[in-house]
PDB file of C-alpha atoms in Angstrom:
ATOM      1  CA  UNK A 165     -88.087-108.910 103.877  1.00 78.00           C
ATOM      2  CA  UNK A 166     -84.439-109.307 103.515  1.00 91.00           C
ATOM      3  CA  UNK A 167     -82.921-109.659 106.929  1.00 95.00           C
ATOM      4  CA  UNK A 168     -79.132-109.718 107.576  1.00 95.00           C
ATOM      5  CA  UNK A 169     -77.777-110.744 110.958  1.00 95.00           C
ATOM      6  CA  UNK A 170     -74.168-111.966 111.707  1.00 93.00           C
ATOM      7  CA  UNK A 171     -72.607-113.542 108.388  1.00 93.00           C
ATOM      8  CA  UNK A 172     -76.477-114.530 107.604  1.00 96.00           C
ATOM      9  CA  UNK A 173     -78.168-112.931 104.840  1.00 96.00           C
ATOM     10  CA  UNK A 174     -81.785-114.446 104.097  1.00 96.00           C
ATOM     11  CA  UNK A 175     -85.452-113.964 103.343  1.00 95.00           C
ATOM     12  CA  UNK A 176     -87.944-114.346 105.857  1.00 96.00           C
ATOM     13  CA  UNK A 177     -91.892-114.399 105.884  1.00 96.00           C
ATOM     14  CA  UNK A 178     -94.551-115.963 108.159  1.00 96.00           C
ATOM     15  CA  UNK A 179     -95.117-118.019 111.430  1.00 97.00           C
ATOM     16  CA  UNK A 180     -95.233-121.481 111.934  1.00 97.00           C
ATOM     17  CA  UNK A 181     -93.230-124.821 110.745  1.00 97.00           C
ATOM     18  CA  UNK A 182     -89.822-123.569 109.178  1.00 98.00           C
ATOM     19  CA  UNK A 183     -89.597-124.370 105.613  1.00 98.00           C
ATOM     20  CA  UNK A 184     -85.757-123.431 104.576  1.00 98.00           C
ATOM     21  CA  UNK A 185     -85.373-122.979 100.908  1.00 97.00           C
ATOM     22  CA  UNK A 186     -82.098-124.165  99.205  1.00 97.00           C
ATOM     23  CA  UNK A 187     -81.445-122.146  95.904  1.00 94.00           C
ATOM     24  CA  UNK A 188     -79.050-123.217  93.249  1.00 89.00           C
ATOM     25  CA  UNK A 189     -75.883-122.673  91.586  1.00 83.00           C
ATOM     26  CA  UNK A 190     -76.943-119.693  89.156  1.00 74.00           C
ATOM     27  CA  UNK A 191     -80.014-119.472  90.945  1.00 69.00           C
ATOM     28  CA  UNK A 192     -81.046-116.173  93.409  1.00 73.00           C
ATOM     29  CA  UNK A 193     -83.502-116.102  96.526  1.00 75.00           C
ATOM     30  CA  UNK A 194     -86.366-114.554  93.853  1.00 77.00           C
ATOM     31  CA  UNK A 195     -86.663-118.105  92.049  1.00 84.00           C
ATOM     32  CA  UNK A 196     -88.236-119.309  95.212  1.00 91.00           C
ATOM     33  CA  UNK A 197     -90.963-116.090  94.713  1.00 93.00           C
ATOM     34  CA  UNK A 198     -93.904-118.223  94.274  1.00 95.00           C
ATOM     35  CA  UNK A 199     -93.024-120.853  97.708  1.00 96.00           C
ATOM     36  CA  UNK A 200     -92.659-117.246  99.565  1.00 96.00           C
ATOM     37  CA  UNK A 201     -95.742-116.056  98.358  1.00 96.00           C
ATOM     38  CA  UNK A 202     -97.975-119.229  99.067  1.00 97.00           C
ATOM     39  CA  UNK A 203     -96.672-121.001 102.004  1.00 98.00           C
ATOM     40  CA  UNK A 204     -96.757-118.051 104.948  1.00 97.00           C
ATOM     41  CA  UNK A 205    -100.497-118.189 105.028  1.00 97.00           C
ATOM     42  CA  UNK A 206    -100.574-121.703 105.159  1.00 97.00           C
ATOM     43  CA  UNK A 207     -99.053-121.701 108.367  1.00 97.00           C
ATOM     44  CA  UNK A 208     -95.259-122.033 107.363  1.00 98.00           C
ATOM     45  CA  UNK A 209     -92.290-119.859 107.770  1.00 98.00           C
ATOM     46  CA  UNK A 210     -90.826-119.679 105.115  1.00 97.00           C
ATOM     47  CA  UNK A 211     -86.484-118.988 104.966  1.00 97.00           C
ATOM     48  CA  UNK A 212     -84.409-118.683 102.181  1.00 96.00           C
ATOM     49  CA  UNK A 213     -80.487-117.976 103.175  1.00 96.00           C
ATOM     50  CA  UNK A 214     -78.686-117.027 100.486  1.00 94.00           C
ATOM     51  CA  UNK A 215     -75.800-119.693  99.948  1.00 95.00           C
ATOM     52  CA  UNK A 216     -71.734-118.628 100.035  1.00 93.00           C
ATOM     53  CA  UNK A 217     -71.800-120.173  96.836  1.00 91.00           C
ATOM     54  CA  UNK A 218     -68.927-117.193  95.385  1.00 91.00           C
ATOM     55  CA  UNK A 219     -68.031-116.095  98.668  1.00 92.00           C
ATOM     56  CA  UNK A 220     -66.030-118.590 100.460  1.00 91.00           C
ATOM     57  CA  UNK A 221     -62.498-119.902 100.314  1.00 91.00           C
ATOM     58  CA  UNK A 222     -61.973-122.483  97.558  1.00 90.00           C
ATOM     59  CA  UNK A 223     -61.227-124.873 100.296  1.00 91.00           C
ATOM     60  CA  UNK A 224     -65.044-124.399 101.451  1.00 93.00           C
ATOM     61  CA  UNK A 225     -66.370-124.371  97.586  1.00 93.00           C
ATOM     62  CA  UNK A 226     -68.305-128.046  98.052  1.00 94.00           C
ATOM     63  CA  UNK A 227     -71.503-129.174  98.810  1.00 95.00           C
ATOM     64  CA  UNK A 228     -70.054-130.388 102.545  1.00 96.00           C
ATOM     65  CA  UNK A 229     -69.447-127.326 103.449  1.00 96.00           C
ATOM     66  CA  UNK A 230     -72.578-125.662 102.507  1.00 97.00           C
ATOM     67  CA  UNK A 231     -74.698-128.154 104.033  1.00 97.00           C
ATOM     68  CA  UNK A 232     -72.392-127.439 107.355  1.00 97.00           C
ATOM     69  CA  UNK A 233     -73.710-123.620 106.490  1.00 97.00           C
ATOM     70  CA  UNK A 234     -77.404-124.370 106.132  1.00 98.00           C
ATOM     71  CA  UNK A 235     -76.745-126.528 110.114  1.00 98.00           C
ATOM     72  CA  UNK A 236     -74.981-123.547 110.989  1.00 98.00           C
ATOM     73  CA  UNK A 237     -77.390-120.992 110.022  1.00 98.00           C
ATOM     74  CA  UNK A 238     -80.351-123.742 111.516  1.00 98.00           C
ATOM     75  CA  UNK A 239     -78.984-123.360 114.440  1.00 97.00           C
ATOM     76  CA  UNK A 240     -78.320-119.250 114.667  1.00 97.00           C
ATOM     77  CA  UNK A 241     -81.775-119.394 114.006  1.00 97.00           C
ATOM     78  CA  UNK A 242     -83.375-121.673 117.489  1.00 97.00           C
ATOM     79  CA  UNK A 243     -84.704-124.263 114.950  1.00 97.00           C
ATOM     80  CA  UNK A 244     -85.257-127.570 116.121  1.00 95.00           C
ATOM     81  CA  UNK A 245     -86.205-129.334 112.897  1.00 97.00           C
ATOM     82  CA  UNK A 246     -87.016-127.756 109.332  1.00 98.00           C
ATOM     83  CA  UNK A 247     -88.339-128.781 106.412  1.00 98.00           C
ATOM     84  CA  UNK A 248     -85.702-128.811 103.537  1.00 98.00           C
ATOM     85  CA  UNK A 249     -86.817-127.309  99.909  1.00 98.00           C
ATOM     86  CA  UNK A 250     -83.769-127.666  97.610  1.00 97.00           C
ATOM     87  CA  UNK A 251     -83.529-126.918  93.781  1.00 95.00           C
ATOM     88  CA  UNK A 252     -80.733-128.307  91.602  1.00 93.00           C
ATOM     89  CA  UNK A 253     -77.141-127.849  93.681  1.00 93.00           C
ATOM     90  CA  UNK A 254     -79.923-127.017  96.411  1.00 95.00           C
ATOM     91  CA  UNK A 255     -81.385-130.243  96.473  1.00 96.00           C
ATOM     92  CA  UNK A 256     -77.968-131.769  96.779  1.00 96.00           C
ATOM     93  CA  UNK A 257     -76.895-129.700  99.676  1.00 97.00           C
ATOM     94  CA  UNK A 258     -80.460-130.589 101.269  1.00 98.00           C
ATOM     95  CA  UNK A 259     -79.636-134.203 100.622  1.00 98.00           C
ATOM     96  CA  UNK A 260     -76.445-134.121 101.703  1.00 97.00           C
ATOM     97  CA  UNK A 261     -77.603-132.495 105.129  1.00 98.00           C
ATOM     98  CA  UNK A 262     -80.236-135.032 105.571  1.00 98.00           C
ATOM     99  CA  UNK A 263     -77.442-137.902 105.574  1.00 97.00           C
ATOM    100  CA  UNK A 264     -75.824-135.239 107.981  1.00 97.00           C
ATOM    101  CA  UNK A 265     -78.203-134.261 110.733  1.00 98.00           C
ATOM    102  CA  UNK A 266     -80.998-136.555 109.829  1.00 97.00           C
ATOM    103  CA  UNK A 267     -82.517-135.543 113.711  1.00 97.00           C
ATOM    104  CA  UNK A 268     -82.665-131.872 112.096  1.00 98.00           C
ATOM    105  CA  UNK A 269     -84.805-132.977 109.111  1.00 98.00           C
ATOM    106  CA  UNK A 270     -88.717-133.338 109.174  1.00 98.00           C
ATOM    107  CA  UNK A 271     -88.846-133.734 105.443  1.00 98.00           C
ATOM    108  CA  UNK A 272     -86.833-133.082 102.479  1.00 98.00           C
ATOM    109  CA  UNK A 273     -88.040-131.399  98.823  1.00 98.00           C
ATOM    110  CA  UNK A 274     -85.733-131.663  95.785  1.00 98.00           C
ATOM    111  CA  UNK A 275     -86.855-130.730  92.534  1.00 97.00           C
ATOM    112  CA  UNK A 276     -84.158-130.868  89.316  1.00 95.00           C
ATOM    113  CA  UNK A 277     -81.717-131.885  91.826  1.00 95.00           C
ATOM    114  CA  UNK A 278     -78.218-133.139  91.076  1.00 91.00           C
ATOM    115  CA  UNK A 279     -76.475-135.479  93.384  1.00 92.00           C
ATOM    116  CA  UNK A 280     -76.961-138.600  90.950  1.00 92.00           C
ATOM    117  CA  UNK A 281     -76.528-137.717  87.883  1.00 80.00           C
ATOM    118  CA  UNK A 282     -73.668-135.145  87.321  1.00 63.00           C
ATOM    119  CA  UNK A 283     -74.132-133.721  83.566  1.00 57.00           C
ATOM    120  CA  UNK A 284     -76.493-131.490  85.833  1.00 47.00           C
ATOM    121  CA  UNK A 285     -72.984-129.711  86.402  1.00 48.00           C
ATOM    122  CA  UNK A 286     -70.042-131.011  84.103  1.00 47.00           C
ATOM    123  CA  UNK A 287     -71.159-130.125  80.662  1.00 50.00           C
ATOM    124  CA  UNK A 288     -72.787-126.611  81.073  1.00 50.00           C
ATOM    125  CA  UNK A 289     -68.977-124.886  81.422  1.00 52.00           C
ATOM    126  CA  UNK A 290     -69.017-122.702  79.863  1.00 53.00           C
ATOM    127  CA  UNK A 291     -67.532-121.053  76.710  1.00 60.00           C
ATOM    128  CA  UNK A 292     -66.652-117.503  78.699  1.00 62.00           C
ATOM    129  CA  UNK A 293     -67.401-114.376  76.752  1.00 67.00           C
ATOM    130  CA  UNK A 294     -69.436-116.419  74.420  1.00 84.00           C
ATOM    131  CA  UNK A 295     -73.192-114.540  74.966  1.00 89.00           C
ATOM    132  CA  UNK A 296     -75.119-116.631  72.686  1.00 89.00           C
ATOM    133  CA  UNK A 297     -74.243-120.149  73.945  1.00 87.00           C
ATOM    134  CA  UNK A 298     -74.960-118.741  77.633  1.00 87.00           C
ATOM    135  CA  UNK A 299     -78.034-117.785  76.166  1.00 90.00           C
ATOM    136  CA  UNK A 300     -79.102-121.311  74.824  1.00 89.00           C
ATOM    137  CA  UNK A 301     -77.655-122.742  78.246  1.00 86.00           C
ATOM    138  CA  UNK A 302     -80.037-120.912  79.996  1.00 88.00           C
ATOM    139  CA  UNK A 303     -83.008-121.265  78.055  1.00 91.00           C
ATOM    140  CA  UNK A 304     -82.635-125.032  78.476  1.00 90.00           C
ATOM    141  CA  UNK A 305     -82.739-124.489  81.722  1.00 91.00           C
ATOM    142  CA  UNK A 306     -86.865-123.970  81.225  1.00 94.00           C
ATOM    143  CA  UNK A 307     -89.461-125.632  79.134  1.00 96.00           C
ATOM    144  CA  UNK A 308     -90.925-122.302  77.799  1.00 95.00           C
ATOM    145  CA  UNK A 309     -87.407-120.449  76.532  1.00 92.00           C
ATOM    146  CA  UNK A 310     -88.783-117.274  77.075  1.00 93.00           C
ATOM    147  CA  UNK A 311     -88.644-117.370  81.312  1.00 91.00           C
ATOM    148  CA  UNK A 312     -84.748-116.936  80.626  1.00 91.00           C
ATOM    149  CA  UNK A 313     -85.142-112.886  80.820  1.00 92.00           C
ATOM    150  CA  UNK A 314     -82.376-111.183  79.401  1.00 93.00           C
ATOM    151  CA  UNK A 315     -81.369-110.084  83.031  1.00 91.00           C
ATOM    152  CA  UNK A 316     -81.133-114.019  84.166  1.00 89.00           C
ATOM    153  CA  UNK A 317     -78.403-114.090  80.923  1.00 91.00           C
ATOM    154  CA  UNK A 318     -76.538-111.291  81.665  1.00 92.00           C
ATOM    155  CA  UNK A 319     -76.484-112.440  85.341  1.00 89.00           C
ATOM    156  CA  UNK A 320     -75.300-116.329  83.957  1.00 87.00           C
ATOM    157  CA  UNK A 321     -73.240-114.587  81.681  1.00 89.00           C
ATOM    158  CA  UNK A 322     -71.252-112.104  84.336  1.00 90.00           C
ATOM    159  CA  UNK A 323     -71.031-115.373  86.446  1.00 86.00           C
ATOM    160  CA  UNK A 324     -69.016-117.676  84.222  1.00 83.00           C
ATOM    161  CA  UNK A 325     -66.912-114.358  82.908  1.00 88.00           C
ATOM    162  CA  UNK A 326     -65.879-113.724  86.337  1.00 89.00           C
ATOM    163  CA  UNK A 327     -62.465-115.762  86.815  1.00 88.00           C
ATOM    164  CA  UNK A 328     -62.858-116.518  90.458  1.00 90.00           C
ATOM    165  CA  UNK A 329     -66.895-117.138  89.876  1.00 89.00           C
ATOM    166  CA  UNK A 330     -65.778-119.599  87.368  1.00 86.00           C
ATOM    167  CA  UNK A 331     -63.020-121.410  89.525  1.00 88.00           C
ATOM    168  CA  UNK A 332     -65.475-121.897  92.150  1.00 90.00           C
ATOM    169  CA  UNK A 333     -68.134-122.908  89.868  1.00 87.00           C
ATOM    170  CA  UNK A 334     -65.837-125.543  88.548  1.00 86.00           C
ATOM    171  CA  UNK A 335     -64.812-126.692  92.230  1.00 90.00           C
ATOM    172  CA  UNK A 336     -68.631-127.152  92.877  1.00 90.00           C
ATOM    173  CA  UNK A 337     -68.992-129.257  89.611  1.00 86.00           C
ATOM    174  CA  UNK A 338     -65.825-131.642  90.846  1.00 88.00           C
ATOM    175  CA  UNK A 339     -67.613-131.724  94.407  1.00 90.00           C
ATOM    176  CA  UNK A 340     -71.639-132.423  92.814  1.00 89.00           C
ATOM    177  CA  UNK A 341     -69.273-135.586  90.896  1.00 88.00           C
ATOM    178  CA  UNK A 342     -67.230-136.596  94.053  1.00 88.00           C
ATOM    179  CA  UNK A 343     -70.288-136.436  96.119  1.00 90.00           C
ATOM    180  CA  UNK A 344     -72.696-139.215  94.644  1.00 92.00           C
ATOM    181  CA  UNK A 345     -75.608-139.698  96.963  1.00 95.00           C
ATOM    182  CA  UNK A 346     -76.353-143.107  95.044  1.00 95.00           C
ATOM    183  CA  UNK A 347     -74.891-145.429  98.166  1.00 95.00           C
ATOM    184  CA  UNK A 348     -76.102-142.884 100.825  1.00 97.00           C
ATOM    185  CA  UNK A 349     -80.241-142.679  99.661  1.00 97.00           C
ATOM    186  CA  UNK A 350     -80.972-146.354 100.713  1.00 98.00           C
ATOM    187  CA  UNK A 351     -80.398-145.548 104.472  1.00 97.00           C
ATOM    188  CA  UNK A 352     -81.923-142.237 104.619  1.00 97.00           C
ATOM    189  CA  UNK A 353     -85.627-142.554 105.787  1.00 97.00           C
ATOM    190  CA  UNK A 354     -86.597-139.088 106.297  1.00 98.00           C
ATOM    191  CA  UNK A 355     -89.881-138.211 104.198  1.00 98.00           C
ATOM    192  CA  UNK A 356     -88.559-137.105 100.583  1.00 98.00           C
ATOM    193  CA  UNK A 357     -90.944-135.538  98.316  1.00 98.00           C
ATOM    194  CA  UNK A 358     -89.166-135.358  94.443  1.00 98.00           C
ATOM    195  CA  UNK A 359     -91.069-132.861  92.341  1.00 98.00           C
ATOM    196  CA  UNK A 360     -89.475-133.085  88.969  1.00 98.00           C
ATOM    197  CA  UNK A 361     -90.395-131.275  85.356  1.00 97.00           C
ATOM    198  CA  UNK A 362     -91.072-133.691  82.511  1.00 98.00           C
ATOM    199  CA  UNK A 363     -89.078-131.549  80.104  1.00 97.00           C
ATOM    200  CA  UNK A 364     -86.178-131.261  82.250  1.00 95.00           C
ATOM    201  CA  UNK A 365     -83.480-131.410  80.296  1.00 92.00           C
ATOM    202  CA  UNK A 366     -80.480-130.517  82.732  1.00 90.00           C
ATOM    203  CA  UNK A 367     -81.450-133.511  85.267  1.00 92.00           C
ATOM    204  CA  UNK A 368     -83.676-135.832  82.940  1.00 93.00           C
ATOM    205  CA  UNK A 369     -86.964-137.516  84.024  1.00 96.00           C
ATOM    206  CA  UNK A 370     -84.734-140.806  84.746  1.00 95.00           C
ATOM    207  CA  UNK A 371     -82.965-139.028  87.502  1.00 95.00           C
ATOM    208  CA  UNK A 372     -86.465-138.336  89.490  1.00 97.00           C
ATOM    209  CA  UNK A 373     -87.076-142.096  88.850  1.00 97.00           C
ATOM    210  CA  UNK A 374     -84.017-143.138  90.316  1.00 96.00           C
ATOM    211  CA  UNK A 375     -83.784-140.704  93.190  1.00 97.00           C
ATOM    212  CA  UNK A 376     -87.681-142.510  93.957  1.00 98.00           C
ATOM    213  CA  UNK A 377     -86.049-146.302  93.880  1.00 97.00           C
ATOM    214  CA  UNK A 378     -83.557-145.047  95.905  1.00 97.00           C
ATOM    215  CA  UNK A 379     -84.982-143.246  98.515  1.00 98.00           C
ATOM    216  CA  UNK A 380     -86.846-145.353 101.169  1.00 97.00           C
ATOM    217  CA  UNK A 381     -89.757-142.918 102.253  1.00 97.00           C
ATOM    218  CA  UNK A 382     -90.435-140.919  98.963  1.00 98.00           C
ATOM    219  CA  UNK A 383     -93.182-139.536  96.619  1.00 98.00           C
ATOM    220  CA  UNK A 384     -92.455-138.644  92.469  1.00 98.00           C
ATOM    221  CA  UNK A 385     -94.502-135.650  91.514  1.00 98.00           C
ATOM    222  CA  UNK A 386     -94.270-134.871  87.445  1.00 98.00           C
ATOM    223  CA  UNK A 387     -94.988-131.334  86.215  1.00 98.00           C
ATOM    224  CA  UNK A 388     -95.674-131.625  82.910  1.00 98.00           C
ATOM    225  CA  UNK A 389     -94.391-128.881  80.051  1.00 97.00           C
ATOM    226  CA  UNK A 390     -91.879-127.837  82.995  1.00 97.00           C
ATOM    227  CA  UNK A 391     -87.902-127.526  82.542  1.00 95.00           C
ATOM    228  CA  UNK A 392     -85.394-127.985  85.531  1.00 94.00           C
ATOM    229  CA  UNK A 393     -86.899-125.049  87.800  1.00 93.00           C
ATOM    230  CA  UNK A 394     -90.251-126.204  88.068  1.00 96.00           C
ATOM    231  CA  UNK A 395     -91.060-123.912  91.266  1.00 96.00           C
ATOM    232  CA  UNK A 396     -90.034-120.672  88.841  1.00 94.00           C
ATOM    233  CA  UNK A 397     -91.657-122.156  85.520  1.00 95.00           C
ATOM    234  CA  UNK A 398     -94.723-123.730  87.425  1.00 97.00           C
ATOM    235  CA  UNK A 399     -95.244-122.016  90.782  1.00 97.00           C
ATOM    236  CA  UNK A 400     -99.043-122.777  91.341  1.00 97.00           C
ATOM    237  CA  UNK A 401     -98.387-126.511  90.471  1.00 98.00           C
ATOM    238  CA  UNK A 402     -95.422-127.036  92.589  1.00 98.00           C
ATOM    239  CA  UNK A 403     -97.100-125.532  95.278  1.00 98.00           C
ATOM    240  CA  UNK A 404    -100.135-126.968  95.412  1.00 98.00           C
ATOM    241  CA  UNK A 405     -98.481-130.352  95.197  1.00 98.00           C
ATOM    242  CA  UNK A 406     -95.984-129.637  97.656  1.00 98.00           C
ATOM    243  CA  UNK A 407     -98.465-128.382 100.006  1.00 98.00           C
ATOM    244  CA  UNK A 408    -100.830-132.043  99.305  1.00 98.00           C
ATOM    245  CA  UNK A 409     -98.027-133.637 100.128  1.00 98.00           C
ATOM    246  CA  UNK A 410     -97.016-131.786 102.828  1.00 98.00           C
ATOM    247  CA  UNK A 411    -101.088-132.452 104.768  1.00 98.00           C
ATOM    248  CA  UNK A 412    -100.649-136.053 103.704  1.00 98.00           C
ATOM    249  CA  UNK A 413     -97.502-136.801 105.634  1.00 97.00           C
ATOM    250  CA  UNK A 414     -98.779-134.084 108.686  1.00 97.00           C
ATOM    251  CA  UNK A 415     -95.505-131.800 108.203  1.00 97.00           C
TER     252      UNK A 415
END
């Protein structure tokens, strides 16, 4: 199902209302496995572009410019408005684009997302060649250690001990800081549903809270015994409640 067309690569499956899936920093189109499997028969398309997260110049390393690739790619695409699905730097990116195109928007998902609160970013960074604290870094990352396979390590670990990978992760870290969202959420009105692990300890609960006072038109949904990737460590859950919420506001 992997399509690539122009500079676009992406996942695509199904007919209807375009859901477009944000993935995040260390994160891969496969996390999203579980929205790709349920949504399509529910009468969703779902699309999941893979982010230049590594591949563009420094100078377009930061969350600006990859929410001017998501309207870029919206637009290669003929959509008129989507619904945004964002996980951790993906959320941030969706947020970010909602303050951006708000007419493009028909509702916004973030789940573990940073754009508030930035140890999400800063503090992970990393020792390089150091396997066993990129180990522990990503098993924090869940609630239940073991969903941090060996092959998401070794894909962490090749990351942060790639010097350019690690550059550019760093710009990204400087851009999550430099672009707060805190001022921006009280005027942005689009419908927001927050889907947030209990156990999260990368964005903690108080983040979801806050992102809910914030945000004008928003619902808190807690998964509970769930990490920072609740749509990987809790598939059915997040789905089901992202699909209630989804009838309730007619989306």
């Amino acid at each position: 199902m992997i399509k690539k067309e122009k500079k676009y690569t992406y996942f695509e499956a199904g007919e209807g209302t375009p859901i477009v899936v944000l993935h995040g920093l260390m994160g891969g189109l496969s996390n999203f496995d579980g929205v790709a499997d349920f949504f399509p028969s529910k009468g969703y398309k779902v699309i999941i572009p893979e982010l230049p997260i590594y591949t563009q110049s420094l100078l377009k390393t930061n969350v600006k410019a990859f929410a001017r690739y998501v309207k870029d790619f919206i637009t290669f695409k003929g959509y008129e408005r989507v619904i945004l699905v964002g996980n951790s730097l993906g959320g941030h990116i969706g947020l970010y684009f909602t303050k951006q195109y708000p007419e493009l928007v028909r509702g916004l998902v973030i789940t573990g997302s940073s754009g508030l609160y930035e140890s999400a970013m800063g503090e992970s960074y990393p020792k390089r060649g150091d396997y066993e604290y990129i180990r522990k870094k990503a098993e924090d990352v869940f609630y239940d250690p073991k969903i941090a396979t060996k092959e998401i390590i070794d894909e962490v670990f090749a990351t942060v001990n790639d010097r350019i990978k690690l550059l550019k992760t760093l710009t990204i870290a400087k851009s999550a800081i430099r672009h707060n969202m805190a001022k921006d959420l009280p005027k942005m009105h689009a419908p927001t549903c927050i889907i947030w692990g209990k156990q999260d300890k990368v964005t903690p609960p108080e983040v979801a809270d806050e992102f809910k006072k914030l945000l004008p038109n928003s619902s808190l949904y807690w998964i509970d015994k769930c990490g920072h990737a609740a749509m990987m460590e809790k598939p059915d859950q997040f789905n089901e409640l992202l699909y209630g919420w989804l009838t309730e506001k007619k989306l």
